[in-house]
Amino acid sequence: MTEPPGRRERKKAATRRKIADTALRLFLERGYDAVGIRDVAAAADVAVTTVFAHFASKEALVFEQDEDFERGLIRAVTDRAPHEPLMPALRREIHALVRHCTADDAAPVWRLVEETPALREYDESMRLRHAASLATAIAADPELSRTATACRTIARFAIDAYSLAREADDPEAAVDEIFGMIEAAWEVTGSAA
Amino acid sequence: MTEPPGRRERKKAATRRKIADTALRLFLERGYDAVGIRDVAAAADVAVTTVFAHFASKEALVFEQDEDFERGLIRAVTDRAPHEPLMPALRREIHALVRHCTADDAAPVWRLVEETPALREYDESMRLRHAASLATAIAADPELSRTATACRTIARFAIDAYSLAREADDPEAAVDEIFGMIEAAWEVTGSAA
DNA sequence: TTGTGAAAAGCTAACGGTTAGGGTTATGTT
DNA sequence: AACATAACCCTAACCGTTAGCTTTTCACAA
């Protein structure tokens, strides 16, 4: 399935990683706004155009795990144990995400994000994309026959839980408090069927 | 309280309105991305710096009602009838907002927003600001003693309802469907007291 | 009226993210 | 060996935005 990658792909991946690592290091050292794309390119020893060949924007340099987050969310729905209700699976996944973001080694990065308006904005629209994907996954599950609006709403709520918990004093407790509310919201959508 | 405004303030307001009107007209005619700030300034017969003296960014040219929305939301909470529960007031306000956005004369503008990624992003972070303000208003109401997390969560959910309903096939029905879920979420936060 | 301070608007030049255009090198393939 | 192409480089520019400074316009008081 995964052939041993050739030299070309290995070099490409190495370039990408070098750019991302260099950028993150510089951002953490000097601050996001104080580091220009031209600085990143020079420090990574690549051309500016190469940076944008690998990353769609300056902000994207900070959010490499973007797609992992999204895949994880979708799998939490599609790969859960047979006949397991949606909510516990979703709650577990959000717990994992929050724990991941508040872990000690990830903390400096998230501090950077919270301090930088441009990164906050980027994070926000990433979350909306994730919510949309999650909504699609929920809507596709034959065991959960809900309206499209209900699916989209619960997906948003779950992503809100992730976002709000990250900012709370006690993130883990916040996830549980918010999911108490979400489960109540979810249950009223099932009774109408 | 409100003195008759002098010539100076009238001219300032006129300049502001001329810029916003010109910008919106050009955006609708040629598309947001096809119109530059320099085009707007030239068409409104002002300097580029004057545009930015009145509006914080190009996107802000499209969202003049921003502050009205925010004030309306907060008033829905603070100015509701004595002892009226929160939820009906909030639901009414969101209904009003959705109706306002889906009205025929506002439709072209919202189509423009939905078609333009930069404007969608701006809209998203505006909503988060509104949610934060709404959360503060809810938390400040002595009749509703809930945790800070619960207040923030309900505020987010209400703004989600606004956002999701705008995109739904039947916006008015979507508001009611989502508020059914939000009310259930709100009620479980009261029972712990 | 006239002078004066300040707000509003203007001009120029620049910065920083982003992209287009067109060229060079390295890699995989025939 | 020869070709096609992916990855990369360079230059120059576009566009939103801001800084620095000058000019105009208004409000108000001497």
CSV table of C-alpha atoms (C1' of nucleotides) in Angstrom, one decimal:
chain,number,residue,atom,x,y,z
A,1,MET,CA,0.0,0.0,0.0
A,2,THR,CA,2.7,2.4,1.0
A,3,GLU,CA,5.6,1.9,-1.4
A,4,PRO,CA,9.1,2.8,-0.1
A,5,PRO,CA,9.2,6.5,-1.1
A,6,GLY,CA,11.7,7.5,-3.7
A,7,ARG,CA,14.5,10.1,-3.2
A,8,ARG,CA,12.3,12.8,-4.7
A,9,GLU,CA,9.4,12.4,-2.2
A,10,ARG,CA,11.8,12.0,0.7
A,11,LYS,CA,13.6,15.3,-0.2
A,12,LYS,CA,10.3,17.0,-0.6
A,13,ALA,CA,9.1,15.9,2.8
A,14,ALA,CA,12.4,16.9,4.3
A,15,THR,CA,12.1,20.4,2.8
A,16,ARG,CA,8.6,20.7,4.1
A,17,ARG,CA,9.6,19.7,7.6
A,18,LYS,CA,12.7,21.9,7.6
A,19,ILE,CA,10.5,24.9,6.6
A,20,ALA,CA,7.9,24.2,9.3
A,21,ASP,CA,10.5,23.5,12.0
A,22,THR,CA,12.5,26.6,11.2
A,23,ALA,CA,9.4,28.8,11.1
A,24,LEU,CA,8.0,27.5,14.4
A,25,ARG,CA,11.4,28.0,16.0
A,26,LEU,CA,11.7,31.6,14.8
A,27,PHE,CA,8.1,32.4,15.7
A,28,LEU,CA,8.6,31.1,19.3
A,29,GLU,CA,11.9,32.9,19.6
A,30,ARG,CA,10.9,36.3,18.2
A,31,GLY,CA,7.1,36.4,18.0
A,32,TYR,CA,4.9,35.6,15.0
A,33,ASP,CA,4.6,39.2,13.7
A,34,ALA,CA,8.3,39.9,14.1
A,35,VAL,CA,9.3,37.2,11.7
A,36,GLY,CA,8.6,37.7,8.0
A,37,ILE,CA,8.2,35.0,5.3
A,38,ARG,CA,11.5,36.2,3.9
A,39,ASP,CA,13.2,35.5,7.2
A,40,VAL,CA,11.7,32.0,7.3
A,41,ALA,CA,12.8,31.3,3.8
A,42,ALA,CA,16.3,32.6,4.4
A,43,ALA,CA,16.7,30.6,7.7
A,44,ALA,CA,15.4,27.5,6.0
A,45,ASP,CA,17.7,28.2,3.1
A,46,VAL,CA,14.9,28.0,0.5
A,47,ALA,CA,13.2,30.5,-1.8
A,48,VAL,CA,10.1,32.3,-0.7
A,49,THR,CA,8.2,30.7,-3.5
A,50,THR,CA,9.1,27.3,-2.1
A,51,VAL,CA,7.6,28.2,1.2
A,52,PHE,CA,4.3,28.9,-0.5
A,53,ALA,CA,4.6,25.7,-2.6
A,54,HIS,CA,4.4,23.7,0.7
A,55,PHE,CA,2.1,25.9,2.8
A,56,ALA,CA,-0.9,27.9,1.6
A,57,SER,CA,-0.2,30.8,3.9
A,58,LYS,CA,2.1,32.1,6.7
A,59,GLU,CA,-0.5,31.0,9.3
A,60,ALA,CA,-0.5,27.4,7.9
A,61,LEU,CA,3.1,27.1,9.0
A,62,VAL,CA,1.9,26.9,12.6
A,63,PHE,CA,-0.9,24.4,12.0
A,64,GLU,CA,0.6,21.3,10.5
A,65,GLN,CA,-1.6,18.9,12.5
A,66,ASP,CA,-4.7,20.4,11.0
A,67,GLU,CA,-5.5,17.3,9.0
A,68,ASP,CA,-4.8,14.9,11.8
A,69,PHE,CA,-7.3,16.7,14.0
A,70,GLU,CA,-9.9,16.5,11.2
A,71,ARG,CA,-9.3,12.8,10.5
A,72,GLY,CA,-9.4,12.0,14.3
A,73,LEU,CA,-12.8,13.6,14.6
A,74,ILE,CA,-14.3,11.8,11.7
A,75,ARG,CA,-12.9,8.4,12.9
A,76,ALA,CA,-14.3,9.0,16.3
A,77,VAL,CA,-17.7,8.8,14.6
A,78,THR,CA,-17.1,6.2,11.9
A,79,ASP,CA,-14.8,3.8,13.7
A,80,ARG,CA,-16.6,3.7,17.1
A,81,ALA,CA,-17.6,0.3,18.5
A,82,PRO,CA,-20.8,-1.2,16.8
A,83,HIS,CA,-23.9,0.2,18.4
A,84,GLU,CA,-22.0,2.5,20.6
A,85,PRO,CA,-23.9,5.8,21.0
A,86,LEU,CA,-22.4,8.8,19.4
A,87,MET,CA,-22.0,11.0,22.4
A,88,PRO,CA,-19.5,9.0,24.5
A,89,ALA,CA,-17.3,8.5,21.5
A,90,LEU,CA,-17.4,12.2,20.6
A,91,ARG,CA,-16.7,13.2,24.2
A,92,ARG,CA,-13.7,10.9,24.3
A,93,GLU,CA,-12.3,12.4,21.2
A,94,ILE,CA,-12.7,16.0,22.4
A,95,HIS,CA,-11.1,15.1,25.7
A,96,ALA,CA,-8.2,13.7,23.7
A,97,LEU,CA,-7.9,16.8,21.6
A,98,VAL,CA,-8.0,19.1,24.6
A,99,ARG,CA,-5.4,17.1,26.5
A,100,HIS,CA,-3.2,17.2,23.4
A,101,CYS,CA,-3.4,21.0,23.2
A,102,THR,CA,-2.9,21.6,26.9
A,103,ALA,CA,0.0,19.2,27.2
A,104,ASP,CA,3.2,20.8,28.4
A,105,ASP,CA,5.2,20.5,25.2
A,106,ALA,CA,2.4,22.0,23.1
A,107,ALA,CA,1.7,24.8,25.5
A,108,PRO,CA,4.1,27.4,24.0
A,109,VAL,CA,2.6,26.9,20.6
A,110,TRP,CA,-0.9,27.5,21.8
A,111,ARG,CA,0.2,30.5,23.8
A,112,LEU,CA,1.6,31.9,20.6
A,113,VAL,CA,-1.7,31.2,18.8
A,114,GLU,CA,-3.7,32.9,21.6
A,115,GLU,CA,-1.4,35.9,21.6
A,116,THR,CA,-1.5,36.5,17.8
A,117,PRO,CA,-4.8,37.7,16.3
A,118,ALA,CA,-4.0,36.4,12.8
A,119,LEU,CA,-3.4,32.9,14.2
A,120,ARG,CA,-6.6,33.0,16.3
A,121,GLU,CA,-8.6,33.9,13.2
A,122,TYR,CA,-7.0,31.1,11.2
A,123,ASP,CA,-7.7,28.7,14.1
A,124,GLU,CA,-11.3,29.8,14.1
A,125,SER,CA,-11.9,29.1,10.5
A,126,MET,CA,-10.1,25.8,10.7
A,127,ARG,CA,-12.6,24.8,13.4
A,128,LEU,CA,-15.5,25.6,11.2
A,129,ARG,CA,-14.1,23.4,8.5
A,130,HIS,CA,-13.7,20.6,11.1
A,131,ALA,CA,-17.2,21.1,12.2
A,132,ALA,CA,-18.5,20.8,8.7
A,133,SER,CA,-16.6,17.6,8.1
A,134,LEU,CA,-17.8,16.2,11.4
A,135,ALA,CA,-21.4,17.1,10.5
A,136,THR,CA,-21.0,15.2,7.3
A,137,ALA,CA,-19.7,12.1,9.1
A,138,ILE,CA,-22.6,12.3,11.6
A,139,ALA,CA,-25.2,12.7,8.9
A,140,ALA,CA,-23.7,9.7,7.0
A,141,ASP,CA,-24.2,7.3,10.0
A,142,PRO,CA,-27.3,5.1,9.3
A,143,GLU,CA,-27.7,4.4,13.0
A,144,LEU,CA,-28.2,8.1,13.7
A,145,SER,CA,-31.1,9.3,11.6
A,146,ARG,CA,-31.3,13.0,12.4
A,147,THR,CA,-32.1,16.0,10.3
A,148,ALA,CA,-29.2,17.7,8.5
A,149,THR,CA,-29.7,20.7,10.8
A,150,ALA,CA,-29.4,18.6,13.9
A,151,CYS,CA,-26.2,17.0,12.6
A,152,ARG,CA,-24.6,20.3,11.8
A,153,THR,CA,-25.7,21.8,15.1
A,154,ILE,CA,-24.3,19.0,17.2
A,155,ALA,CA,-21.0,19.1,15.2
A,156,ARG,CA,-20.7,22.8,15.9
A,157,PHE,CA,-21.5,22.3,19.6
A,158,ALA,CA,-18.8,19.6,19.8
A,159,ILE,CA,-16.2,21.9,18.3
A,160,ASP,CA,-17.3,24.7,20.6
A,161,ALA,CA,-16.6,22.4,23.5
A,162,TYR,CA,-13.1,21.9,22.2
A,163,SER,CA,-12.6,25.6,21.8
A,164,LEU,CA,-14.2,26.7,25.0
A,165,ALA,CA,-12.5,24.0,27.1
A,166,ARG,CA,-9.1,25.0,25.8
A,167,GLU,CA,-9.6,28.5,27.3
A,168,ALA,CA,-11.1,27.3,30.6
A,169,ASP,CA,-9.3,27.2,33.9
A,170,ASP,CA,-9.8,23.5,34.2
A,171,PRO,CA,-10.0,22.2,30.6
A,172,GLU,CA,-10.9,18.6,31.4
A,173,ALA,CA,-13.7,19.6,33.7
A,174,ALA,CA,-15.0,22.1,31.1
A,175,VAL,CA,-15.3,19.3,28.5
A,176,ASP,CA,-17.5,17.3,30.8
A,177,GLU,CA,-19.6,20.2,31.8
A,178,ILE,CA,-20.2,21.3,28.2
A,179,PHE,CA,-20.8,17.7,27.1
A,180,GLY,CA,-23.5,17.4,29.7
A,181,MET,CA,-25.2,20.2,27.9
A,182,ILE,CA,-24.6,18.8,24.4
A,183,GLU,CA,-26.0,15.4,25.3
A,184,ALA,CA,-29.2,17.0,26.5
A,185,ALA,CA,-29.4,18.9,23.2
A,186,TRP,CA,-28.7,15.6,21.3
A,187,GLU,CA,-31.4,13.7,23.1
A,188,VAL,CA,-34.2,16.0,22.2
A,189,THR,CA,-33.5,15.5,18.5
A,190,GLY,CA,-34.0,11.8,18.8
A,191,SER,CA,-37.4,11.9,20.5
A,192,ALA,CA,-39.1,13.4,17.5
A,193,ALA,CA,-38.3,10.5,15.2
B,1,MET,CA,-28.2,64.6,25.3
B,2,THR,CA,-27.6,64.5,21.5
B,3,GLU,CA,-26.7,68.0,20.5
B,4,PRO,CA,-27.4,69.0,16.9
B,5,PRO,CA,-24.2,67.8,15.2
B,6,GLY,CA,-22.0,70.5,13.7
B,7,ARG,CA,-20.9,70.7,10.1
B,8,ARG,CA,-17.7,68.8,10.9
B,9,GLU,CA,-19.4,65.8,12.3
B,10,ARG,CA,-21.9,65.8,9.5
B,11,LYS,CA,-19.2,65.9,6.9
B,12,LYS,CA,-17.3,63.1,8.6
B,13,ALA,CA,-20.4,61.0,8.6
B,14,ALA,CA,-21.1,61.8,5.0
B,15,THR,CA,-17.6,60.8,4.0
B,16,ARG,CA,-17.9,57.6,5.9
B,17,ARG,CA,-21.2,56.8,4.3
B,18,LYS,CA,-20.0,57.7,0.8
B,19,ILE,CA,-17.0,55.3,1.2
B,20,ALA,CA,-19.1,52.5,2.5
B,21,ASP,CA,-21.8,52.9,-0.2
B,22,THR,CA,-19.2,53.2,-3.0
B,23,ALA,CA,-17.3,50.2,-1.8
B,24,LEU,CA,-20.4,48.0,-1.5
B,25,ARG,CA,-21.6,49.1,-4.9
B,26,LEU,CA,-18.3,48.3,-6.5
B,27,PHE,CA,-18.0,45.0,-4.6
B,28,LEU,CA,-21.5,43.9,-5.8
B,29,GLU,CA,-20.8,45.0,-9.4
B,30,ARG,CA,-17.3,43.5,-9.9
B,31,GLY,CA,-16.8,41.1,-7.0
B,32,TYR,CA,-14.9,41.7,-3.7
B,33,ASP,CA,-11.5,40.5,-4.9
B,34,ALA,CA,-11.6,42.3,-8.2
B,35,VAL,CA,-12.0,45.7,-6.4
B,36,GLY,CA,-8.9,47.1,-4.7
B,37,ILE,CA,-8.8,49.6,-1.9
B,38,ARG,CA,-7.3,52.1,-4.3
B,39,ASP,CA,-10.3,51.6,-6.6
B,40,VAL,CA,-12.7,52.3,-3.7
B,41,ALA,CA,-10.8,55.4,-2.7
B,42,ALA,CA,-10.7,56.7,-6.2
B,43,ALA,CA,-14.4,56.1,-6.8
B,44,ALA,CA,-15.3,57.7,-3.5
B,45,ASP,CA,-12.9,60.6,-4.3
B,46,VAL,CA,-11.0,60.3,-1.1
B,47,ALA,CA,-7.4,59.2,-0.2
B,48,VAL,CA,-6.6,55.7,0.7
B,49,THR,CA,-5.6,56.7,4.1
B,50,THR,CA,-9.0,58.3,4.6
B,51,VAL,CA,-10.6,54.9,3.9
B,52,PHE,CA,-8.6,53.4,6.7
B,53,ALA,CA,-9.3,56.3,9.0
B,54,HIS,CA,-13.0,55.3,8.9
B,55,PHE,CA,-12.7,51.5,8.5
B,56,ALA,CA,-10.2,49.2,10.2
B,57,SER,CA,-9.9,46.9,7.2
B,58,LYS,CA,-11.2,46.2,3.7
B,59,GLU,CA,-13.6,43.6,5.1
B,60,ALA,CA,-15.0,46.1,7.6
B,61,LEU,CA,-16.4,48.0,4.6
B,62,VAL,CA,-19.0,45.3,4.2
B,63,PHE,CA,-20.0,44.9,7.8
B,64,GLU,CA,-21.2,48.3,9.0
B,65,GLN,CA,-24.0,46.9,11.1
B,66,ASP,CA,-21.6,45.0,13.2
B,67,GLU,CA,-22.1,47.0,16.3
B,68,ASP,CA,-25.8,47.1,15.9
B,69,PHE,CA,-25.9,43.3,16.0
B,70,GLU,CA,-23.8,43.2,19.1
B,71,ARG,CA,-25.9,45.8,20.9
B,72,GLY,CA,-29.1,44.0,19.9
B,73,LEU,CA,-27.9,40.8,21.4
B,74,ILE,CA,-26.9,42.3,24.6
B,75,ARG,CA,-30.2,44.2,25.0
B,76,ALA,CA,-32.1,41.0,24.3
B,77,VAL,CA,-30.6,39.8,27.6
B,78,THR,CA,-30.5,42.9,29.7
B,79,ASP,CA,-33.7,44.6,28.6
B,80,ARG,CA,-36.1,41.6,28.6
B,81,ALA,CA,-39.2,41.8,30.6
B,82,PRO,CA,-38.8,41.3,34.4
B,83,HIS,CA,-38.6,37.7,35.3
B,84,GLU,CA,-38.8,36.6,31.7
B,85,PRO,CA,-36.7,33.5,31.2
B,86,LEU,CA,-33.6,33.9,29.1
B,87,MET,CA,-34.4,31.5,26.3
B,88,PRO,CA,-37.5,33.0,24.7
B,89,ALA,CA,-35.8,36.4,24.6
B,90,LEU,CA,-32.7,35.0,23.0
B,91,ARG,CA,-34.8,33.0,20.5
B,92,ARG,CA,-36.7,36.1,19.5
B,93,GLU,CA,-33.5,38.1,19.0
B,94,ILE,CA,-31.9,35.4,16.8
B,95,HIS,CA,-35.1,35.1,14.8
B,96,ALA,CA,-34.9,38.8,14.2
B,97,LEU,CA,-31.3,38.7,13.1
B,98,VAL,CA,-31.9,35.8,10.7
B,99,ARG,CA,-34.9,37.5,9.2
B,100,HIS,CA,-32.9,40.6,8.8
B,101,CYS,CA,-30.1,38.8,7.0
B,102,THR,CA,-32.3,36.7,4.7
B,103,ALA,CA,-34.5,39.7,3.7
B,104,ASP,CA,-34.6,40.3,0.0
B,105,ASP,CA,-32.7,43.5,0.0
B,106,ALA,CA,-29.9,42.1,2.2
B,107,ALA,CA,-29.6,38.9,0.2
B,108,PRO,CA,-27.1,40.1,-2.4
B,109,VAL,CA,-24.7,41.3,0.3
B,110,TRP,CA,-24.9,38.0,2.1
B,111,ARG,CA,-24.3,36.1,-1.1
B,112,LEU,CA,-21.2,38.2,-1.6
B,113,VAL,CA,-20.1,37.3,1.9
B,114,GLU,CA,-20.7,33.6,1.4
B,115,GLU,CA,-18.8,33.6,-1.9
B,116,THR,CA,-15.8,35.4,-0.6
B,117,PRO,CA,-13.5,33.5,1.7
B,118,ALA,CA,-12.0,36.6,3.2
B,119,LEU,CA,-15.4,37.9,4.2
B,120,ARG,CA,-16.5,34.6,5.6
B,121,GLU,CA,-13.5,34.5,7.8
B,122,TYR,CA,-14.1,38.1,9.0
B,123,ASP,CA,-17.8,37.2,9.7
B,124,GLU,CA,-16.7,34.2,11.7
B,125,SER,CA,-14.4,36.1,14.0
B,126,MET,CA,-17.1,38.8,14.3
B,127,ARG,CA,-19.5,36.1,15.6
B,128,LEU,CA,-17.0,35.0,18.1
B,129,ARG,CA,-16.7,38.5,19.4
B,130,HIS,CA,-20.5,38.7,19.6
B,131,ALA,CA,-20.6,35.4,21.5
B,132,ALA,CA,-18.1,36.6,24.0
B,133,SER,CA,-20.1,39.8,24.6
B,134,LEU,CA,-23.3,37.8,24.9
B,135,ALA,CA,-21.6,35.5,27.4
B,136,THR,CA,-20.7,38.5,29.5
B,137,ALA,CA,-24.2,39.8,29.5
B,138,ILE,CA,-25.6,36.4,30.5
B,139,ALA,CA,-23.1,36.0,33.2
B,140,ALA,CA,-23.9,39.4,34.6
B,141,ASP,CA,-27.6,38.7,35.1
B,142,PRO,CA,-28.3,38.0,38.7
B,143,GLU,CA,-31.4,36.0,37.9
B,144,LEU,CA,-29.4,33.4,36.0
B,145,SER,CA,-26.8,32.1,38.3
B,146,ARG,CA,-24.8,29.7,36.1
B,147,THR,CA,-21.1,28.9,35.8
B,148,ALA,CA,-18.9,30.9,33.6
B,149,THR,CA,-18.5,27.9,31.3
B,150,ALA,CA,-22.2,27.4,31.0
B,151,CYS,CA,-22.7,31.1,30.1
B,152,ARG,CA,-20.0,31.0,27.5
B,153,THR,CA,-21.4,27.8,26.1
B,154,ILE,CA,-24.9,29.0,25.7
B,155,ALA,CA,-23.7,32.2,24.1
B,156,ARG,CA,-21.8,30.2,21.5
B,157,PHE,CA,-24.7,27.9,20.9
B,158,ALA,CA,-27.0,30.9,20.3
B,159,ILE,CA,-24.5,32.4,17.8
B,160,ASP,CA,-24.2,29.0,16.1
B,161,ALA,CA,-28.0,29.0,15.7
B,162,TYR,CA,-27.7,32.3,13.9
B,163,SER,CA,-24.9,31.1,11.7
B,164,LEU,CA,-26.4,27.7,10.9
B,165,ALA,CA,-29.9,29.0,10.3
B,166,ARG,CA,-28.6,31.6,7.8
B,167,GLU,CA,-27.3,28.7,5.7
B,168,ALA,CA,-30.3,26.4,6.1
B,169,ASP,CA,-33.0,25.9,3.4
B,170,ASP,CA,-35.7,27.2,5.8
B,171,PRO,CA,-33.9,29.6,8.1
B,172,GLU,CA,-36.8,30.3,10.3
B,173,ALA,CA,-37.6,26.7,10.9
B,174,ALA,CA,-33.9,26.0,11.6
B,175,VAL,CA,-33.8,28.6,14.3
B,176,ASP,CA,-36.6,26.9,16.1
B,177,GLU,CA,-35.1,23.4,15.6
B,178,ILE,CA,-31.8,24.5,17.0
B,179,PHE,CA,-33.3,26.5,19.9
B,180,GLY,CA,-35.2,23.3,20.9
B,181,MET,CA,-31.7,21.8,21.4
B,182,ILE,CA,-30.3,24.9,23.1
B,183,GLU,CA,-33.1,25.0,25.6
B,184,ALA,CA,-32.5,21.4,26.5
B,185,ALA,CA,-28.8,22.2,27.0
B,186,TRP,CA,-29.7,25.3,29.1
B,187,GLU,CA,-32.1,23.4,31.4
B,188,VAL,CA,-29.6,20.8,32.5
B,189,THR,CA,-27.3,23.6,33.7
B,190,GLY,CA,-30.0,24.9,36.1
B,191,SER,CA,-30.7,21.6,37.8
B,192,ALA,CA,-27.4,21.4,39.5
B,193,ALA,CA,-27.9,24.6,41.5
C,1,DT,C1',-13.2,89.5,12.3
C,2,DT,C1',-9.4,87.3,12.9
C,3,DG,C1',-6.4,84.2,15.1
C,4,DT,C1',-5.6,79.6,16.9
C,5,DG,C1',-5.9,74.7,17.9
C,6,DA,C1',-7.5,70.5,16.5
C,7,DA,C1',-9.9,67.3,13.6
C,8,DA,C1',-10.2,65.5,9.0
C,9,DA,C1',-8.3,64.6,4.9
C,10,DG,C1',-4.4,64.3,1.6
C,11,DC,C1',0.2,62.7,-0.4
C,12,DT,C1',4.2,59.8,-0.7
C,13,DA,C1',6.7,56.0,0.3
C,14,DA,C1',7.2,52.0,2.3
C,15,DC,C1',6.5,47.2,4.6
C,16,DG,C1',5.0,42.4,4.4
C,17,DG,C1',2.2,38.5,2.5
C,18,DT,C1',1.3,36.6,-1.8
C,19,DT,C1',1.5,35.4,-6.7
C,20,DA,C1',2.9,35.3,-11.7
C,21,DG,C1',6.3,34.4,-15.0
C,22,DG,C1',10.0,32.1,-16.5
C,23,DG,C1',14.2,29.8,-15.8
C,24,DT,C1',17.4,25.8,-13.6
C,25,DT,C1',18.3,21.4,-11.4
C,26,DA,C1',17.4,16.8,-9.9
C,27,DT,C1',14.8,12.7,-10.3
C,28,DG,C1',12.2,8.9,-12.4
C,29,DT,C1',11.3,6.6,-16.7
C,30,DT,C1',11.8,4.9,-21.4
D,1,DA,C1',21.3,8.4,-23.2
D,2,DA,C1',17.3,11.2,-23.6
D,3,DC,C1',13.2,12.9,-22.3
D,4,DA,C1',9.3,14.6,-19.1
D,5,DT,C1',8.4,16.5,-15.1
D,6,DA,C1',8.5,17.7,-10.3
D,7,DA,C1',10.8,20.6,-7.2
D,8,DC,C1',13.1,24.5,-6.7
D,9,DC,C1',15.0,29.3,-7.6
D,10,DC,C1',14.9,34.4,-8.9
D,11,DT,C1',12.8,38.6,-10.0
D,12,DA,C1',9.3,41.7,-10.1
D,13,DA,C1',5.1,42.9,-9.0
D,14,DC,C1',0.2,43.3,-6.7
D,15,DC,C1',-2.5,44.5,-2.8
D,16,DG,C1',-3.8,45.6,2.0
D,17,DT,C1',-2.0,48.4,5.4
D,18,DT,C1',0.7,51.9,8.0
D,19,DA,C1',4.0,55.7,9.1
D,20,DG,C1',5.3,60.4,8.5
D,21,DC,C1',4.2,64.7,7.3
D,22,DT,C1',1.5,68.5,5.0
D,23,DT,C1',-2.8,70.9,3.9
D,24,DT,C1',-7.5,72.0,4.5
D,25,DT,C1',-11.6,72.8,7.2
D,26,DC,C1',-14.1,73.7,11.1
D,27,DA,C1',-15.1,75.4,16.0
D,28,DC,C1',-14.4,78.8,19.1
D,29,DA,C1',-12.7,82.5,21.5
D,30,DA,C1',-10.2,87.0,21.6
